[in-house]
Amino acid sequence: MTDARVTVLTRVNCSACERAEADVARICDELGVAWSAVDVDGDAELRAEFGDRIPVVMVDGAEHTTWKVDEPALRAALG
């Protein structure tokens, strides 16, 4: 996906995705952790695997949470 430590799998016009991106941006910025967002609709494999259960937050390439950010768990994973 990317070299970022945290990746949000997202989709255009998804309000839950926008909230997840905002939460991840805030948390990662506070902790100095690189993050990125990837639109699942731009990658056939990602769309097939995650398309109907986004947003998904990935940490170090592994699925961390789905549908919303669990802030305490994300902070713990990044600590």
mmCIF file of C-alpha atoms in Angstrom:
data_model
loop_
_atom_site.group_PDB
_atom_site.id
_atom_site.type_symbol
_atom_site.label_atom_id
_atom_site.label_comp_id
_atom_site.label_asym_id
_atom_site.label_seq_id
_atom_site.Cartn_x
_atom_site.Cartn_y
_atom_site.Cartn_z
ATOM 1 C CA MET A 1 0.000 0.000 0.000
ATOM 2 C CA THR A 2 2.267 2.820 1.283
ATOM 3 C CA ASP A 3 5.278 3.374 3.498
ATOM 4 C CA ALA A 4 3.071 5.041 6.105
ATOM 5 C CA ARG A 5 2.708 3.298 9.453
ATOM 6 C CA VAL A 6 -1.080 3.865 9.503
ATOM 7 C CA THR A 7 -3.308 3.590 6.443
ATOM 8 C CA VAL A 8 -7.008 4.368 6.267
ATOM 9 C CA LEU A 9 -8.831 2.429 3.566
ATOM 10 C CA THR A 10 -11.510 4.790 2.385
ATOM 11 C CA ARG A 11 -13.946 5.684 -0.372
ATOM 12 C CA VAL A 12 -15.092 8.972 -1.892
ATOM 13 C CA ASN A 13 -18.382 10.356 -0.486
ATOM 14 C CA CYS A 14 -18.211 8.179 2.651
ATOM 15 C CA SER A 15 -18.951 10.197 5.785
ATOM 16 C CA ALA A 16 -17.667 7.439 8.083
ATOM 17 C CA CYS A 17 -14.425 7.455 6.083
ATOM 18 C CA GLU A 18 -14.103 11.210 6.480
ATOM 19 C CA ARG A 19 -14.522 10.888 10.264
ATOM 20 C CA ALA A 20 -11.980 8.058 10.403
ATOM 21 C CA GLU A 21 -9.461 10.064 8.371
ATOM 22 C CA ALA A 22 -9.910 13.090 10.622
ATOM 23 C CA ASP A 23 -9.448 10.974 13.758
ATOM 24 C CA VAL A 24 -6.374 9.204 12.366
ATOM 25 C CA ALA A 25 -4.883 12.509 11.200
ATOM 26 C CA ARG A 26 -5.328 14.060 14.641
ATOM 27 C CA ILE A 27 -3.918 11.068 16.528
ATOM 28 C CA CYS A 28 -1.010 10.444 14.168
ATOM 29 C CA ASP A 29 -0.105 14.128 14.032
ATOM 30 C CA GLU A 30 -0.031 14.251 17.843
ATOM 31 C CA LEU A 31 2.196 11.155 17.963
ATOM 32 C CA GLY A 32 4.398 12.064 14.997
ATOM 33 C CA VAL A 33 3.380 8.927 13.071
ATOM 34 C CA ALA A 34 3.138 8.834 9.270
ATOM 35 C CA TRP A 35 -0.293 7.974 7.861
ATOM 36 C CA SER A 36 -2.045 7.903 4.512
ATOM 37 C CA ALA A 37 -5.456 7.279 3.003
ATOM 38 C CA VAL A 38 -6.090 4.862 0.147
ATOM 39 C CA ASP A 39 -9.304 4.827 -1.905
ATOM 40 C CA VAL A 40 -10.340 1.168 -2.206
ATOM 41 C CA ASP A 41 -12.167 1.936 -5.436
ATOM 42 C CA GLY A 42 -8.816 2.696 -7.089
ATOM 43 C CA ASP A 43 -7.505 -0.838 -6.513
ATOM 44 C CA ALA A 44 -9.486 -3.902 -7.600
ATOM 45 C CA GLU A 45 -7.921 -6.165 -4.960
ATOM 46 C CA LEU A 46 -8.600 -3.741 -2.104
ATOM 47 C CA ARG A 47 -12.147 -3.133 -3.350
ATOM 48 C CA ALA A 48 -12.792 -6.893 -3.473
ATOM 49 C CA GLU A 49 -11.403 -7.481 0.020
ATOM 50 C CA PHE A 50 -12.586 -4.382 1.908
ATOM 51 C CA GLY A 51 -15.152 -2.657 -0.318
ATOM 52 C CA ASP A 52 -18.279 -3.182 1.770
ATOM 53 C CA ARG A 53 -16.713 -2.740 5.209
ATOM 54 C CA ILE A 54 -14.823 0.512 5.054
ATOM 55 C CA PRO A 55 -13.329 2.547 6.567
ATOM 56 C CA VAL A 56 -10.603 0.182 7.726
ATOM 57 C CA VAL A 57 -7.615 1.367 9.729
ATOM 58 C CA MET A 58 -4.429 -0.582 9.051
ATOM 59 C CA VAL A 59 -1.397 -0.393 11.350
ATOM 60 C CA ASP A 60 1.923 -1.670 10.070
ATOM 61 C CA GLY A 61 0.097 -3.442 7.240
ATOM 62 C CA ALA A 62 -2.335 -5.338 9.488
ATOM 63 C CA GLU A 63 -6.034 -4.656 9.916
ATOM 64 C CA HIS A 64 -6.566 -2.772 13.169
ATOM 65 C CA THR A 65 -10.179 -1.537 13.232
ATOM 66 C CA THR A 66 -13.183 -1.391 10.935
ATOM 67 C CA TRP A 67 -15.936 1.224 10.548
ATOM 68 C CA LYS A 68 -14.589 3.645 13.171
ATOM 69 C CA VAL A 69 -11.373 4.532 14.948
ATOM 70 C CA ASP A 70 -10.861 3.040 18.395
ATOM 71 C CA GLU A 71 -8.711 5.864 19.722
ATOM 72 C CA PRO A 72 -7.348 4.168 22.872
ATOM 73 C CA ALA A 73 -6.489 1.014 20.917
ATOM 74 C CA LEU A 74 -4.840 2.994 18.108
ATOM 75 C CA ARG A 75 -2.782 5.025 20.558
ATOM 76 C CA ALA A 76 -1.715 1.814 22.309
ATOM 77 C CA ALA A 77 -0.742 0.193 19.003
ATOM 78 C CA LEU A 78 1.338 3.221 18.063
ATOM 79 C CA GLY A 79 2.885 3.689 21.529
#
